[in-house]
Amino acid sequence: MNSRTGSTLSEVSTSPRGPISICLLGGERAAVTMSGNKVQLVHVRGGRLTLGTVLDVKADCWGVTPSGDNVVVSYSAPSWLEVISTDGRVLHRFKESGAAQTFEWPDFLTTSSDGFFYAADCGVSAIIKLDSSLHVLQTFSDPQLGRPFGLTSVNSDTLLACSFNNDSIVHVNVNSGKVTTILGIEDGIVSPTYLAYCPQQRKLFVCTSSQTDSIQVFQID
């Protein structure tokens, strides 16, 4: 899509059950998690989409985010995360063990500019920071997070996340841990699920379950 006009530039059909999450890999590729235990690679050239390699994984994966030339994917029930190469090899794995669970539904992922990963887990109402080997480094919890769904990294210090049951978008300072609500129901945010930030235009694109046929666009100062 053209982010200035909202017009569609190119589209391509995938499986009948459709995509779940997407992330860019560099400038000309994207990875899409699919129902049916698949990760679909997509090429983006000259504003046109073409299908690439399909990676087979062990279960339906949800979140996806870049890790250099690789991807990190997340699973639920049971919950685990993997770093996978673009030829399908598992490079690192985080899997729950024991009674103390870190994750329940780590369905949404993002990568910060300094290479750390963040997983939004609506089951434990927290955002969790991991390193490139999927070691847990830090957990952010706050009532304003509610049930965090989609999230995006603005820079190495800042995350934006959907607070699904609080009908809001929150700002998370990863240095201080401070969480601040920046958009709410008075701005038209109702049950937000996904979001993306465009640093060139300083625009935030928000998908909500209440408006499944449109994307809300906000200017972020």
PDB file of C-alpha atoms in Angstrom:
ATOM      1  CA  MET A   1       0.000   0.000   0.000  1.00  0.00           C
ATOM      2  CA  ASN A   2       1.020   3.599  -0.534  1.00  0.00           C
ATOM      3  CA  SER A   3       1.182   4.938   3.022  1.00  0.00           C
ATOM      4  CA  ARG A   4       0.497   8.518   1.871  1.00  0.00           C
ATOM      5  CA  THR A   5      -2.592   7.865  -0.242  1.00  0.00           C
ATOM      6  CA  GLY A   6      -3.850   4.536   1.163  1.00  0.00           C
ATOM      7  CA  SER A   7      -4.050   3.063  -2.334  1.00  0.00           C
ATOM      8  CA  THR A   8      -3.135  -0.561  -3.053  1.00  0.00           C
ATOM      9  CA  LEU A   9       0.009  -0.981  -5.169  1.00  0.00           C
ATOM     10  CA  SER A  10       0.231  -4.769  -5.343  1.00  0.00           C
ATOM     11  CA  GLU A  11      -1.339  -7.866  -3.785  1.00  0.00           C
ATOM     12  CA  VAL A  12      -0.718 -11.587  -3.921  1.00  0.00           C
ATOM     13  CA  SER A  13      -2.819 -14.561  -2.780  1.00  0.00           C
ATOM     14  CA  THR A  14      -1.486 -16.962  -0.178  1.00  0.00           C
ATOM     15  CA  SER A  15      -3.216 -19.946   1.462  1.00  0.00           C
ATOM     16  CA  PRO A  16      -7.024 -19.902   1.800  1.00  0.00           C
ATOM     17  CA  ARG A  17      -6.743 -19.462   5.576  1.00  0.00           C
ATOM     18  CA  GLY A  18      -4.638 -16.361   5.121  1.00  0.00           C
ATOM     19  CA  PRO A  19      -1.724 -14.624   6.848  1.00  0.00           C
ATOM     20  CA  ILE A  20      -1.395 -13.929  10.573  1.00  0.00           C
ATOM     21  CA  SER A  21       1.616 -11.621  11.077  1.00  0.00           C
ATOM     22  CA  ILE A  22       4.206 -10.010   8.815  1.00  0.00           C
ATOM     23  CA  CYS A  23       7.624  -8.370   9.100  1.00  0.00           C
ATOM     24  CA  LEU A  24      10.106  -6.829   6.678  1.00  0.00           C
ATOM     25  CA  LEU A  25      13.488  -8.516   6.164  1.00  0.00           C
ATOM     26  CA  GLY A  26      15.759  -5.801   4.841  1.00  0.00           C
ATOM     27  CA  GLY A  27      14.352  -3.729   2.004  1.00  0.00           C
ATOM     28  CA  GLU A  28      13.104  -6.315  -0.468  1.00  0.00           C
ATOM     29  CA  ARG A  29      11.743  -9.289   1.491  1.00  0.00           C
ATOM     30  CA  ALA A  30       9.064  -9.977   4.039  1.00  0.00           C
ATOM     31  CA  ALA A  31       8.152 -12.992   6.172  1.00  0.00           C
ATOM     32  CA  VAL A  32       4.525 -13.911   6.831  1.00  0.00           C
ATOM     33  CA  THR A  33       3.301 -16.420   9.415  1.00  0.00           C
ATOM     34  CA  MET A  34       0.517 -18.601   8.016  1.00  0.00           C
ATOM     35  CA  SER A  35      -2.035 -21.046   9.383  1.00  0.00           C
ATOM     36  CA  GLY A  36      -1.034 -24.619   8.607  1.00  0.00           C
ATOM     37  CA  ASN A  37       2.478 -24.579  10.142  1.00  0.00           C
ATOM     38  CA  LYS A  38       4.025 -22.315   7.484  1.00  0.00           C
ATOM     39  CA  VAL A  39       6.146 -19.185   7.172  1.00  0.00           C
ATOM     40  CA  GLN A  40       5.805 -17.650   3.698  1.00  0.00           C
ATOM     41  CA  LEU A  41       8.662 -15.506   2.365  1.00  0.00           C
ATOM     42  CA  VAL A  42       7.563 -12.684   0.057  1.00  0.00           C
ATOM     43  CA  HIS A  43       9.706 -10.568  -2.297  1.00  0.00           C
ATOM     44  CA  VAL A  44       8.999  -6.837  -2.547  1.00  0.00           C
ATOM     45  CA  ARG A  45      10.529  -5.298  -5.674  1.00  0.00           C
ATOM     46  CA  GLY A  46       9.522  -2.079  -7.364  1.00  0.00           C
ATOM     47  CA  GLY A  47       6.259  -1.934  -5.458  1.00  0.00           C
ATOM     48  CA  ARG A  48       5.324  -5.472  -6.581  1.00  0.00           C
ATOM     49  CA  LEU A  49       4.834  -8.563  -4.419  1.00  0.00           C
ATOM     50  CA  THR A  50       5.856 -12.089  -5.449  1.00  0.00           C
ATOM     51  CA  LEU A  51       5.782 -15.281  -3.393  1.00  0.00           C
ATOM     52  CA  GLY A  52       9.087 -16.848  -2.370  1.00  0.00           C
ATOM     53  CA  THR A  53      10.105 -19.872  -0.316  1.00  0.00           C
ATOM     54  CA  VAL A  54       7.741 -21.520   2.170  1.00  0.00           C
ATOM     55  CA  LEU A  55       9.302 -22.613   5.471  1.00  0.00           C
ATOM     56  CA  ASP A  56       7.697 -25.548   7.285  1.00  0.00           C
ATOM     57  CA  VAL A  57       7.535 -25.169  11.080  1.00  0.00           C
ATOM     58  CA  LYS A  58       6.338 -27.501  13.838  1.00  0.00           C
ATOM     59  CA  ALA A  59       3.067 -25.713  14.708  1.00  0.00           C
ATOM     60  CA  ASP A  60       0.963 -22.680  13.854  1.00  0.00           C
ATOM     61  CA  CYS A  61       3.229 -19.735  14.627  1.00  0.00           C
ATOM     62  CA  TRP A  62       1.918 -16.264  15.351  1.00  0.00           C
ATOM     63  CA  GLY A  63       4.420 -13.468  15.778  1.00  0.00           C
ATOM     64  CA  VAL A  64       7.361 -12.879  13.434  1.00  0.00           C
ATOM     65  CA  THR A  65      10.197 -10.352  13.546  1.00  0.00           C
ATOM     66  CA  PRO A  66      13.623 -10.049  11.855  1.00  0.00           C
ATOM     67  CA  SER A  67      16.898 -11.198  13.399  1.00  0.00           C
ATOM     68  CA  GLY A  68      19.532 -10.092  10.911  1.00  0.00           C
ATOM     69  CA  ASP A  69      19.025 -12.378   7.910  1.00  0.00           C
ATOM     70  CA  ASN A  70      16.901 -14.764  10.020  1.00  0.00           C
ATOM     71  CA  VAL A  71      13.456 -14.561  11.628  1.00  0.00           C
ATOM     72  CA  VAL A  72      12.118 -15.039  15.143  1.00  0.00           C
ATOM     73  CA  VAL A  73       8.713 -16.721  15.375  1.00  0.00           C
ATOM     74  CA  SER A  74       6.467 -17.364  18.375  1.00  0.00           C
ATOM     75  CA  TYR A  75       3.995 -20.117  19.206  1.00  0.00           C
ATOM     76  CA  SER A  76       1.216 -20.594  21.746  1.00  0.00           C
ATOM     77  CA  ALA A  77      -0.267 -23.622  23.512  1.00  0.00           C
ATOM     78  CA  PRO A  78       2.409 -24.628  24.341  1.00  0.00           C
ATOM     79  CA  SER A  79       4.383 -21.411  24.163  1.00  0.00           C
ATOM     80  CA  TRP A  80       7.870 -21.159  22.722  1.00  0.00           C
ATOM     81  CA  LEU A  81       9.984 -18.976  20.439  1.00  0.00           C
ATOM     82  CA  GLU A  82      12.501 -19.891  17.747  1.00  0.00           C
ATOM     83  CA  VAL A  83      15.113 -18.157  15.622  1.00  0.00           C
ATOM     84  CA  ILE A  84      14.850 -19.708  12.149  1.00  0.00           C
ATOM     85  CA  SER A  85      17.102 -19.213   9.133  1.00  0.00           C
ATOM     86  CA  THR A  86      15.461 -18.402   5.801  1.00  0.00           C
ATOM     87  CA  ASP A  87      16.225 -21.955   4.659  1.00  0.00           C
ATOM     88  CA  GLY A  88      14.222 -23.356   7.583  1.00  0.00           C
ATOM     89  CA  ARG A  89      16.929 -24.319  10.126  1.00  0.00           C
ATOM     90  CA  VAL A  90      16.196 -23.726  13.820  1.00  0.00           C
ATOM     91  CA  LEU A  91      19.142 -21.724  15.221  1.00  0.00           C
ATOM     92  CA  HIS A  92      17.928 -20.922  18.747  1.00  0.00           C
ATOM     93  CA  ARG A  93      14.916 -21.975  20.781  1.00  0.00           C
ATOM     94  CA  PHE A  94      13.282 -20.741  23.969  1.00  0.00           C
ATOM     95  CA  LYS A  95      10.865 -23.262  25.421  1.00  0.00           C
ATOM     96  CA  GLU A  96       9.074 -23.157  28.748  1.00  0.00           C
ATOM     97  CA  SER A  97       9.990 -25.709  31.383  1.00  0.00           C
ATOM     98  CA  GLY A  98       8.976 -26.075  34.988  1.00  0.00           C
ATOM     99  CA  ALA A  99       6.165 -24.489  36.947  1.00  0.00           C
ATOM    100  CA  ALA A 100       7.236 -20.843  36.626  1.00  0.00           C
ATOM    101  CA  GLN A 101       6.059 -19.805  33.169  1.00  0.00           C
ATOM    102  CA  THR A 102       7.451 -16.708  31.468  1.00  0.00           C
ATOM    103  CA  PHE A 103       5.035 -16.818  28.525  1.00  0.00           C
ATOM    104  CA  GLU A 104       1.446 -17.874  27.890  1.00  0.00           C
ATOM    105  CA  TRP A 105       0.539 -16.315  24.535  1.00  0.00           C
ATOM    106  CA  PRO A 106       3.624 -14.577  23.076  1.00  0.00           C
ATOM    107  CA  ASP A 107       1.725 -13.769  19.899  1.00  0.00           C
ATOM    108  CA  PHE A 108       3.265 -10.411  18.951  1.00  0.00           C
ATOM    109  CA  LEU A 109       6.946  -9.620  18.362  1.00  0.00           C
ATOM    110  CA  THR A 110       9.152  -6.705  17.354  1.00  0.00           C
ATOM    111  CA  THR A 111      12.897  -6.049  16.985  1.00  0.00           C
ATOM    112  CA  SER A 112      14.530  -2.863  18.259  1.00  0.00           C
ATOM    113  CA  SER A 113      17.287  -1.000  16.425  1.00  0.00           C
ATOM    114  CA  ASP A 114      19.893  -2.347  18.873  1.00  0.00           C
ATOM    115  CA  GLY A 115      18.987  -5.960  18.084  1.00  0.00           C
ATOM    116  CA  PHE A 116      16.872  -6.935  21.084  1.00  0.00           C
ATOM    117  CA  PHE A 117      13.528  -8.712  20.716  1.00  0.00           C
ATOM    118  CA  TYR A 118      10.316  -7.833  22.515  1.00  0.00           C
ATOM    119  CA  ALA A 119       7.346 -10.180  22.904  1.00  0.00           C
ATOM    120  CA  ALA A 120       3.905  -8.897  23.899  1.00  0.00           C
ATOM    121  CA  ASP A 121       2.132 -11.596  25.895  1.00  0.00           C
ATOM    122  CA  CYS A 122      -1.546 -10.905  26.550  1.00  0.00           C
ATOM    123  CA  GLY A 123      -1.761 -14.020  28.729  1.00  0.00           C
ATOM    124  CA  VAL A 124       0.614 -12.683  31.391  1.00  0.00           C
ATOM    125  CA  SER A 125      -0.142  -8.982  30.628  1.00  0.00           C
ATOM    126  CA  ALA A 126       3.494  -8.132  30.044  1.00  0.00           C
ATOM    127  CA  ILE A 127       6.083  -7.219  27.426  1.00  0.00           C
ATOM    128  CA  ILE A 128       9.243  -9.334  27.641  1.00  0.00           C
ATOM    129  CA  LYS A 129      12.712  -8.388  26.370  1.00  0.00           C
ATOM    130  CA  LEU A 130      15.037 -11.080  24.961  1.00  0.00           C
ATOM    131  CA  ASP A 131      18.525 -11.152  23.458  1.00  0.00           C
ATOM    132  CA  SER A 132      19.575 -12.694  20.133  1.00  0.00           C
ATOM    133  CA  SER A 133      19.876 -16.155  21.737  1.00  0.00           C
ATOM    134  CA  LEU A 134      16.351 -15.835  23.233  1.00  0.00           C
ATOM    135  CA  HIS A 135      17.481 -15.371  26.820  1.00  0.00           C
ATOM    136  CA  VAL A 136      14.948 -13.349  28.828  1.00  0.00           C
ATOM    137  CA  LEU A 137      16.488 -10.054  29.980  1.00  0.00           C
ATOM    138  CA  GLN A 138      13.633  -7.989  31.371  1.00  0.00           C
ATOM    139  CA  THR A 139       9.862  -7.973  31.879  1.00  0.00           C
ATOM    140  CA  PHE A 140       7.643  -4.878  31.680  1.00  0.00           C
ATOM    141  CA  SER A 141       4.339  -4.991  33.551  1.00  0.00           C
ATOM    142  CA  ASP A 142       1.921  -2.132  34.158  1.00  0.00           C
ATOM    143  CA  PRO A 143      -1.878  -1.811  34.467  1.00  0.00           C
ATOM    144  CA  GLN A 144      -1.854   0.464  31.417  1.00  0.00           C
ATOM    145  CA  LEU A 145      -0.572  -2.430  29.286  1.00  0.00           C
ATOM    146  CA  GLY A 146      -3.801  -4.324  29.944  1.00  0.00           C
ATOM    147  CA  ARG A 147      -3.638  -7.260  27.558  1.00  0.00           C
ATOM    148  CA  PRO A 148      -0.842  -6.148  25.180  1.00  0.00           C
ATOM    149  CA  PHE A 149      -1.321  -7.216  21.579  1.00  0.00           C
ATOM    150  CA  GLY A 150       0.571  -5.729  18.629  1.00  0.00           C
ATOM    151  CA  LEU A 151       3.709  -3.717  19.299  1.00  0.00           C
ATOM    152  CA  THR A 152       6.384  -1.882  17.336  1.00  0.00           C
ATOM    153  CA  SER A 153       9.805  -0.462  18.117  1.00  0.00           C
ATOM    154  CA  VAL A 154      10.212   3.271  17.458  1.00  0.00           C
ATOM    155  CA  ASN A 155      13.902   3.317  18.463  1.00  0.00           C
ATOM    156  CA  SER A 156      16.199   1.546  20.925  1.00  0.00           C
ATOM    157  CA  ASP A 157      14.500   3.323  23.856  1.00  0.00           C
ATOM    158  CA  THR A 158      10.827   3.293  22.870  1.00  0.00           C
ATOM    159  CA  LEU A 159       8.083   0.787  22.133  1.00  0.00           C
ATOM    160  CA  LEU A 160       4.480   1.441  21.162  1.00  0.00           C
ATOM    161  CA  ALA A 161       1.946  -1.264  21.987  1.00  0.00           C
ATOM    162  CA  CYS A 162      -1.767  -2.010  21.693  1.00  0.00           C
ATOM    163  CA  SER A 163      -3.525  -2.297  25.040  1.00  0.00           C
ATOM    164  CA  PHE A 164      -6.425  -4.415  23.820  1.00  0.00           C
ATOM    165  CA  ASN A 165      -8.777  -4.372  26.792  1.00  0.00           C
ATOM    166  CA  ASN A 166      -7.916  -0.766  27.766  1.00  0.00           C
ATOM    167  CA  ASP A 167      -8.853   0.524  24.265  1.00  0.00           C
ATOM    168  CA  SER A 168      -5.573   2.410  24.027  1.00  0.00           C
ATOM    169  CA  ILE A 169      -2.104   2.718  22.523  1.00  0.00           C
ATOM    170  CA  VAL A 170       0.713   2.970  25.064  1.00  0.00           C
ATOM    171  CA  HIS A 171       4.281   4.269  24.989  1.00  0.00           C
ATOM    172  CA  VAL A 172       6.870   2.116  26.810  1.00  0.00           C
ATOM    173  CA  ASN A 173      10.254   3.570  27.786  1.00  0.00           C
ATOM    174  CA  VAL A 174      12.460   0.480  27.966  1.00  0.00           C
ATOM    175  CA  ASN A 175      15.124   2.265  30.041  1.00  0.00           C
ATOM    176  CA  SER A 176      12.861   3.459  32.851  1.00  0.00           C
ATOM    177  CA  GLY A 177      10.037   0.956  32.400  1.00  0.00           C
ATOM    178  CA  LYS A 178       7.549   3.814  32.413  1.00  0.00           C
ATOM    179  CA  VAL A 179       4.304   3.159  30.504  1.00  0.00           C
ATOM    180  CA  THR A 180       2.232   6.092  29.223  1.00  0.00           C
ATOM    181  CA  THR A 181      -1.093   6.066  27.378  1.00  0.00           C
ATOM    182  CA  ILE A 182      -0.852   8.215  24.218  1.00  0.00           C
ATOM    183  CA  LEU A 183      -4.111   7.346  22.392  1.00  0.00           C
ATOM    184  CA  GLY A 184      -7.410   6.138  23.797  1.00  0.00           C
ATOM    185  CA  ILE A 185     -11.056   5.513  23.130  1.00  0.00           C
ATOM    186  CA  GLU A 186     -11.616   9.251  22.730  1.00  0.00           C
ATOM    187  CA  ASP A 187      -9.302   9.027  19.680  1.00  0.00           C
ATOM    188  CA  GLY A 188     -11.324   6.183  18.193  1.00  0.00           C
ATOM    189  CA  ILE A 189      -9.174   3.344  19.551  1.00  0.00           C
ATOM    190  CA  VAL A 190     -11.400   0.337  20.330  1.00  0.00           C
ATOM    191  CA  SER A 191      -9.850  -3.128  20.894  1.00  0.00           C
ATOM    192  CA  PRO A 192      -6.579  -2.429  19.014  1.00  0.00           C
ATOM    193  CA  THR A 193      -4.784  -5.484  17.676  1.00  0.00           C
ATOM    194  CA  TYR A 194      -1.899  -4.476  15.359  1.00  0.00           C
ATOM    195  CA  LEU A 195       0.123  -1.362  14.688  1.00  0.00           C
ATOM    196  CA  ALA A 196       3.061  -0.153  12.602  1.00  0.00           C
ATOM    197  CA  TYR A 197       5.158   2.996  12.784  1.00  0.00           C
ATOM    198  CA  CYS A 198       6.608   4.868   9.779  1.00  0.00           C
ATOM    199  CA  PRO A 199       9.605   6.933  11.005  1.00  0.00           C
ATOM    200  CA  GLN A 200       9.963   8.874   7.732  1.00  0.00           C
ATOM    201  CA  GLN A 201       6.417  10.254   7.967  1.00  0.00           C
ATOM    202  CA  ARG A 202       6.117   9.937  11.775  1.00  0.00           C
ATOM    203  CA  LYS A 203       2.805   8.178  11.272  1.00  0.00           C
ATOM    204  CA  LEU A 204       1.264   5.371  13.299  1.00  0.00           C
ATOM    205  CA  PHE A 205      -1.009   2.860  11.547  1.00  0.00           C
ATOM    206  CA  VAL A 206      -3.442   1.007  13.834  1.00  0.00           C
ATOM    207  CA  CYS A 207      -5.730  -1.953  13.135  1.00  0.00           C
ATOM    208  CA  THR A 208      -8.606  -2.570  15.533  1.00  0.00           C
ATOM    209  CA  SER A 209     -11.041  -5.456  15.831  1.00  0.00           C
ATOM    210  CA  SER A 210     -13.880  -2.926  15.756  1.00  0.00           C
ATOM    211  CA  GLN A 211     -12.923  -1.682  12.247  1.00  0.00           C
ATOM    212  CA  THR A 212     -11.792  -4.715  10.282  1.00  0.00           C
ATOM    213  CA  ASP A 213     -12.100  -3.013   6.891  1.00  0.00           C
ATOM    214  CA  SER A 214      -9.930   0.035   7.602  1.00  0.00           C
ATOM    215  CA  ILE A 215      -6.657   1.233   9.147  1.00  0.00           C
ATOM    216  CA  GLN A 216      -6.530   4.255  11.440  1.00  0.00           C
ATOM    217  CA  VAL A 217      -3.642   6.680  10.838  1.00  0.00           C
ATOM    218  CA  PHE A 218      -2.247   9.029  13.497  1.00  0.00           C
ATOM    219  CA  GLN A 219       0.485  11.641  13.299  1.00  0.00           C
ATOM    220  CA  ILE A 220       3.006  11.087  16.116  1.00  0.00           C
ATOM    221  CA  ASP A 221       5.000  14.124  17.281  1.00  0.00           C
TER     222      ASP A 221
END
